[in-house]
mmCIF file of C-alpha atoms in Angstrom:
data_model
loop_
_atom_site.group_PDB
_atom_site.id
_atom_site.type_symbol
_atom_site.label_atom_id
_atom_site.label_comp_id
_atom_site.label_asym_id
_atom_site.label_seq_id
_atom_site.Cartn_x
_atom_site.Cartn_y
_atom_site.Cartn_z
ATOM 1 C CA MET W 1 1.253 17.401 20.553
ATOM 2 C CA SER W 2 3.521 15.907 17.945
ATOM 3 C CA VAL W 3 4.738 12.356 17.469
ATOM 4 C CA ILE W 4 7.928 10.843 16.020
ATOM 5 C CA THR W 5 8.305 7.440 14.402
ATOM 6 C CA LEU W 6 11.818 6.050 14.062
ATOM 7 C CA GLY W 7 12.367 3.327 11.486
ATOM 8 C CA GLY W 8 15.253 1.736 9.665
ATOM 9 C CA LEU W 9 17.376 -1.366 9.441
ATOM 10 C CA ALA W 10 18.864 -3.081 12.479
ATOM 11 C CA GLY W 11 21.839 -1.229 13.919
ATOM 12 C CA GLY W 12 21.068 2.001 12.106
ATOM 13 C CA GLY W 13 21.075 3.910 15.366
ATOM 14 C CA ALA W 14 17.360 4.388 16.028
ATOM 15 C CA ARG W 15 17.605 2.499 19.325
ATOM 16 C CA ILE W 16 20.266 4.967 20.431
ATOM 17 C CA LEU W 17 18.425 8.032 19.150
ATOM 18 C CA GLY W 18 15.052 7.119 20.661
ATOM 19 C CA PRO W 19 15.900 7.477 24.367
ATOM 20 C CA LYS W 20 17.923 10.625 23.663
ATOM 21 C CA LEU W 21 14.994 12.256 21.856
ATOM 22 C CA SER W 22 12.648 11.150 24.603
ATOM 23 C CA GLN W 23 14.767 12.889 27.212
ATOM 24 C CA GLN W 24 15.288 15.954 25.038
ATOM 25 C CA LEU W 25 11.574 16.395 24.303
ATOM 26 C CA GLY W 26 10.110 15.013 27.515
ATOM 27 C CA ALA W 27 8.143 12.507 25.432
ATOM 28 C CA ASP W 28 7.184 8.899 26.057
ATOM 29 C CA TYR W 29 9.432 6.458 24.224
ATOM 30 C CA ILE W 30 7.970 3.146 23.106
ATOM 31 C CA ASP W 31 10.258 0.396 21.887
ATOM 32 C CA ARG W 32 10.067 -3.362 22.282
ATOM 33 C CA ASN W 33 11.812 -3.320 25.670
ATOM 34 C CA ILE W 34 9.280 -0.935 27.198
ATOM 35 C CA ILE W 35 6.439 -2.837 25.536
ATOM 36 C CA SER W 36 7.805 -6.034 27.071
ATOM 37 C CA THR W 37 7.491 -4.460 30.515
ATOM 38 C CA ILE W 38 4.011 -3.222 29.685
ATOM 39 C CA ALA W 39 2.971 -6.617 28.343
ATOM 40 C CA GLU W 40 3.795 -8.236 31.670
ATOM 41 C CA GLU W 41 1.286 -5.891 33.291
ATOM 42 C CA LEU W 42 -1.511 -6.380 30.774
ATOM 43 C CA GLY W 43 -2.769 -9.510 32.489
ATOM 44 C CA GLU W 44 -3.625 -7.487 35.575
ATOM 45 C CA SER W 45 -6.541 -5.193 36.225
ATOM 46 C CA ILE W 46 -6.037 -1.462 35.807
ATOM 47 C CA GLU W 47 -6.609 -1.061 39.544
ATOM 48 C CA SER W 48 -3.864 -3.554 40.426
ATOM 49 C CA ILE W 49 -1.450 -1.853 38.031
ATOM 50 C CA ILE W 50 -2.028 1.483 39.749
ATOM 51 C CA ALA W 51 -1.836 -0.115 43.191
ATOM 52 C CA LYS W 52 1.700 -1.338 42.513
ATOM 53 C CA GLU W 53 2.991 2.120 43.392
ATOM 54 C CA GLU W 54 1.997 4.309 46.295
ATOM 55 C CA ASP W 55 2.848 7.423 44.337
ATOM 56 C CA ALA W 56 1.732 8.374 40.833
ATOM 57 C CA PRO W 57 2.010 5.490 38.344
ATOM 58 C CA SER W 58 5.256 5.274 36.401
ATOM 59 C CA ARG W 59 5.431 5.854 32.664
ATOM 60 C CA SER W 60 5.235 2.140 31.911
ATOM 61 C CA HIS W 61 2.219 1.779 34.190
ATOM 62 C CA LYS W 62 0.450 4.680 32.499
ATOM 63 C CA LEU W 63 1.158 3.178 29.093
ATOM 64 C CA ALA W 64 -0.004 -0.226 30.306
ATOM 65 C CA ILE W 65 -3.292 1.307 31.399
ATOM 66 C CA ALA W 66 -3.738 3.089 28.077
ATOM 67 C CA ILE W 67 -2.919 -0.007 26.028
ATOM 68 C CA LYS W 68 -5.096 -2.243 28.188
ATOM 69 C CA LYS W 69 -8.056 0.062 27.592
ATOM 70 C CA ILE W 70 -7.405 -0.013 23.841
ATOM 71 C CA ILE W 71 -7.313 -3.806 23.840
ATOM 72 C CA GLU W 72 -10.489 -4.020 25.906
ATOM 73 C CA ARG W 73 -12.274 -1.696 23.486
ATOM 74 C CA SER W 74 -11.140 -3.853 20.581
ATOM 75 C CA GLY W 75 -12.749 -6.887 22.170
ATOM 76 C CA ALA W 76 -9.558 -8.904 21.761
ATOM 77 C CA SER W 77 -8.673 -11.710 24.131
ATOM 78 C CA TRP W 78 -5.011 -12.380 24.856
ATOM 79 C CA GLY W 79 -5.152 -15.624 26.776
ATOM 80 C CA GLY W 80 -2.391 -18.166 26.425
ATOM 81 C CA ASP W 81 -2.755 -18.915 22.753
ATOM 82 C CA PRO W 82 -0.856 -22.178 22.050
ATOM 83 C CA TYR W 83 0.704 -20.850 18.851
ATOM 84 C CA PHE W 84 1.923 -17.526 20.140
ATOM 85 C CA GLY W 85 2.665 -18.615 23.687
ATOM 86 C CA SER W 86 2.580 -15.392 25.704
ATOM 87 C CA GLY W 87 0.311 -13.734 23.169
ATOM 88 C CA PHE W 88 0.437 -9.989 23.022
ATOM 89 C CA SER W 89 3.865 -9.728 24.645
ATOM 90 C CA HIS W 90 5.306 -12.009 21.941
ATOM 91 C CA PHE W 91 3.990 -10.077 18.998
ATOM 92 C CA PHE W 92 4.565 -6.552 20.244
ATOM 93 C CA SER W 93 7.832 -6.912 22.148
ATOM 94 C CA ASP W 94 9.904 -9.503 20.286
ATOM 95 C CA SER W 95 12.467 -8.693 17.632
ATOM 96 C CA TYR W 96 11.190 -9.193 14.100
ATOM 97 C CA GLU W 97 13.177 -12.402 13.708
ATOM 98 C CA ASP W 98 11.737 -13.796 16.967
ATOM 99 C CA LEU W 99 8.124 -13.445 15.865
ATOM 100 C CA PRO W 100 6.376 -16.683 14.874
ATOM 101 C CA ASN W 101 6.878 -17.685 11.239
ATOM 102 C CA ILE W 102 3.358 -17.300 9.917
ATOM 103 C CA SER W 103 4.019 -16.696 6.251
ATOM 104 C CA GLU W 104 3.722 -20.355 5.295
ATOM 105 C CA THR W 105 0.221 -21.098 6.601
ATOM 106 C CA ASN W 106 -3.229 -19.576 6.685
ATOM 107 C CA GLN W 107 -4.154 -21.459 9.848
ATOM 108 C CA HIS W 108 -3.599 -18.473 12.097
ATOM 109 C CA ASP W 109 -4.547 -15.638 9.739
ATOM 110 C CA SER W 110 -7.449 -14.512 11.917
ATOM 111 C CA ILE W 111 -5.178 -14.422 14.973
ATOM 112 C CA ASN W 112 -2.484 -12.562 13.065
ATOM 113 C CA ASP W 113 -5.023 -10.034 11.802
ATOM 114 C CA SER W 114 -6.157 -9.446 15.372
ATOM 115 C CA TYR W 115 -2.606 -8.881 16.577
ATOM 116 C CA ILE W 116 -1.749 -6.379 13.864
ATOM 117 C CA GLU W 117 -5.075 -4.640 14.476
ATOM 118 C CA VAL W 118 -4.190 -4.174 18.138
ATOM 119 C CA ILE W 119 -0.788 -2.790 17.178
ATOM 120 C CA LYS W 120 -2.460 -0.336 14.809
ATOM 121 C CA ASN W 121 -5.081 0.642 17.375
ATOM 122 C CA THR W 122 -2.457 1.103 20.070
ATOM 123 C CA MET W 123 -0.243 3.306 17.922
ATOM 124 C CA THR W 124 -3.071 5.406 16.501
ATOM 125 C CA ASN W 125 -4.674 6.010 19.886
ATOM 126 C CA LEU W 126 -1.394 6.975 21.537
ATOM 127 C CA ALA W 127 -0.529 9.162 18.532
ATOM 128 C CA LYS W 128 -3.799 11.044 18.958
ATOM 129 C CA GLU W 129 -2.742 11.893 22.501
ATOM 130 C CA GLY W 130 0.682 12.962 21.209
ATOM 131 C CA ASN W 131 4.045 13.495 22.885
ATOM 132 C CA VAL W 132 5.281 10.007 22.069
ATOM 133 C CA ILE W 133 8.158 8.457 20.114
ATOM 134 C CA PHE W 134 7.655 5.067 18.455
ATOM 135 C CA LEU W 135 10.498 2.773 17.446
ATOM 136 C CA GLY W 136 9.790 0.314 14.655
ATOM 137 C CA ARG W 137 6.779 -1.963 14.211
ATOM 138 C CA GLY W 138 5.778 -0.129 11.035
ATOM 139 C CA GLY W 139 4.904 3.100 12.785
ATOM 140 C CA HIS W 140 5.898 5.195 9.785
ATOM 141 C CA VAL W 141 3.337 3.300 7.689
ATOM 142 C CA ILE W 142 0.596 2.881 10.295
ATOM 143 C CA LEU W 143 0.642 6.599 11.110
ATOM 144 C CA LYS W 144 1.209 7.828 7.562
ATOM 145 C CA ASP W 145 -2.035 9.841 7.492
ATOM 146 C CA PHE W 146 -1.396 11.661 10.767
ATOM 147 C CA THR W 147 -0.383 15.258 10.160
ATOM 148 C CA ASN W 148 1.171 15.499 13.643
ATOM 149 C CA VAL W 149 3.573 12.600 13.041
ATOM 150 C CA LEU W 150 7.164 13.084 11.883
ATOM 151 C CA ARG W 151 8.420 9.958 10.114
ATOM 152 C CA VAL W 152 12.194 9.501 10.392
ATOM 153 C CA GLY W 153 14.363 6.811 8.837
ATOM 154 C CA VAL W 154 17.665 6.038 10.552
ATOM 155 C CA VAL W 155 20.421 4.276 8.609
ATOM 156 C CA ALA W 156 24.141 3.547 8.891
ATOM 157 C CA HIS W 157 26.929 1.884 6.933
ATOM 158 C CA PRO W 158 26.948 -1.952 7.160
ATOM 159 C CA GLU W 159 30.011 -2.138 9.398
ATOM 160 C CA ASP W 160 28.631 0.480 11.772
ATOM 161 C CA ARG W 161 25.320 -1.345 11.956
ATOM 162 C CA ILE W 162 27.109 -4.470 13.141
ATOM 163 C CA LYS W 163 29.084 -2.489 15.721
ATOM 164 C CA ASN W 164 25.907 -0.810 16.989
ATOM 165 C CA VAL W 165 24.219 -4.185 17.472
ATOM 166 C CA MET W 166 27.324 -5.443 19.282
ATOM 167 C CA THR W 167 27.081 -2.483 21.655
ATOM 168 C CA VAL W 168 23.325 -2.451 22.234
ATOM 169 C CA ASP W 169 22.779 -6.217 22.417
ATOM 170 C CA GLY W 170 26.109 -7.257 23.923
ATOM 171 C CA LEU W 171 27.001 -9.608 21.055
ATOM 172 C CA ASP W 172 30.354 -10.520 19.561
ATOM 173 C CA TYR W 173 31.083 -9.544 15.964
ATOM 174 C CA LYS W 174 30.032 -12.802 14.324
ATOM 175 C CA ASN W 175 26.729 -13.067 16.177
ATOM 176 C CA ALA W 176 25.984 -9.388 15.623
ATOM 177 C CA GLU W 177 26.579 -9.831 11.897
ATOM 178 C CA ILE W 178 24.186 -12.786 11.845
ATOM 179 C CA ALA W 179 21.623 -10.843 13.882
ATOM 180 C CA VAL W 180 21.698 -7.931 11.444
ATOM 181 C CA LYS W 181 21.090 -10.219 8.475
ATOM 182 C CA ASN W 182 18.295 -12.117 10.220
ATOM 183 C CA ARG W 183 16.555 -8.968 11.426
ATOM 184 C CA ASP W 184 16.728 -7.358 8.005
ATOM 185 C CA LEU W 185 15.055 -10.365 6.407
ATOM 186 C CA ALA W 186 12.453 -10.782 9.140
ATOM 187 C CA ARG W 187 11.606 -7.084 9.052
ATOM 188 C CA LYS W 188 11.165 -7.186 5.286
ATOM 189 C CA ASN W 189 8.824 -10.182 5.622
ATOM 190 C CA TYR W 190 6.850 -8.365 8.335
ATOM 191 C CA PHE W 191 6.219 -5.340 6.129
ATOM 192 C CA LYS W 192 5.398 -7.514 3.138
ATOM 193 C CA LYS W 193 2.811 -9.563 5.007
ATOM 194 C CA TYR W 194 1.091 -6.860 7.019
ATOM 195 C CA PHE W 195 1.471 -3.757 4.864
ATOM 196 C CA SER W 196 2.062 -5.165 1.351
ATOM 197 C CA ILE W 197 5.286 -3.156 1.142
ATOM 198 C CA ASP W 198 8.350 -4.755 -0.444
ATOM 199 C CA GLU W 199 10.839 -2.055 0.576
ATOM 200 C CA PRO W 200 10.012 -0.652 4.029
ATOM 201 C CA ASP W 201 12.841 1.887 3.862
ATOM 202 C CA ARG W 202 11.972 3.586 0.592
ATOM 203 C CA PRO W 203 12.925 7.263 0.947
ATOM 204 C CA ASP W 204 9.383 8.360 0.127
ATOM 205 C CA LEU W 205 8.059 6.595 3.231
ATOM 206 C CA TYR W 206 9.844 9.087 5.493
ATOM 207 C CA HIS W 207 9.932 12.843 5.911
ATOM 208 C CA LEU W 208 13.690 12.549 6.281
ATOM 209 C CA THR W 209 16.379 9.891 6.580
ATOM 210 C CA ILE W 210 19.501 10.336 8.704
ATOM 211 C CA ASN W 211 22.767 8.440 8.248
ATOM 212 C CA THR W 212 24.324 8.052 11.683
ATOM 213 C CA SER W 213 27.604 6.936 10.118
ATOM 214 C CA GLU W 214 27.983 10.420 8.661
ATOM 215 C CA VAL W 215 26.681 12.576 11.517
ATOM 216 C CA SER W 216 26.893 12.376 15.290
ATOM 217 C CA ILE W 217 23.970 11.194 17.399
ATOM 218 C CA ASP W 218 23.807 14.653 18.992
ATOM 219 C CA TYR W 219 23.546 16.322 15.599
ATOM 220 C CA ALA W 220 21.009 13.750 14.383
ATOM 221 C CA SER W 221 18.883 14.419 17.451
ATOM 222 C CA ASP W 222 19.043 18.175 16.879
ATOM 223 C CA VAL W 223 18.027 17.740 13.231
ATOM 224 C CA ILE W 224 15.014 15.642 14.209
ATOM 225 C CA VAL W 225 13.917 18.133 16.865
ATOM 226 C CA SER W 226 14.222 20.972 14.331
ATOM 227 C CA ALA W 227 12.184 18.977 11.830
ATOM 228 C CA LEU W 228 9.562 18.323 14.492
ATOM 229 C CA HIS W 229 9.259 22.053 15.136
ATOM 230 C CA ALA W 230 8.943 22.604 11.382
ATOM 231 C CA LEU W 231 6.117 20.064 11.318
ATOM 232 C CA GLU W 232 4.385 21.866 14.172
ATOM 233 C CA ASP W 233 4.798 25.185 12.334
ATOM 234 C CA GLY W 234 3.185 23.808 9.188
ATOM 235 C CA LYS W 235 6.377 23.787 7.133
ATOM 236 C CA ILE W 236 6.067 20.028 6.588
ATOM 237 C CA VAL W 237 2.634 19.224 5.232
ATOM 238 C CA GLY W 238 0.700 16.490 3.492
ATOM 239 C CA PRO W 239 0.049 12.872 4.475
ATOM 240 C CA LEU W 240 1.999 10.136 2.764
ATOM 241 C CA GLN W 241 0.408 8.480 -0.250
ATOM 242 C CA ILE W 242 1.371 4.839 -0.826
#
């Protein structure tokens, strides 16, 4: 089954589109908020995660089980690392600007490499299973060679981006404006360090880019679903070459 990655600058509208697409397609939706919930469960055994509910495990529990198995296969240990604090939950669930500033030292390169490797392993393994929507974290680059993955960029005009962040994060105008600037810079640094990409939103990195300032969220969602069907029908072919 097919997969969608949503990327783009802060406030572009991807965080609004993601849940809508998830509901429309009946797909799992993975953003930093869901990952934060999952991360809290990763310290427990798979059995204890399942035992939390008498009925079938919830979506977050199922994802926690899947991700925990991936981490265990990778041989990674996510104990309380003094630099990253809560470890995995920090790196996978925080906003880009909240991640530790690691660009100025090589001291933690091996740890950083392990974290990004787990992110890659998690995304690729879940993408192989399909029926999932990823928000951010470089999904459109990590999954560039997957023929079942539709890579979508979501953008908006600067003023609309600020308003979207105000709405989603509950910030006033000034703080939302600052947040947009900080997230843009942090995101650019993230892609530079881990993927050697200077411009993470180059048009050629996506199958299509949607401007939510120019079209409604409903229309944007319909366009993405249509493009996904085109991908499934073989009308969109060829892995991305960087």
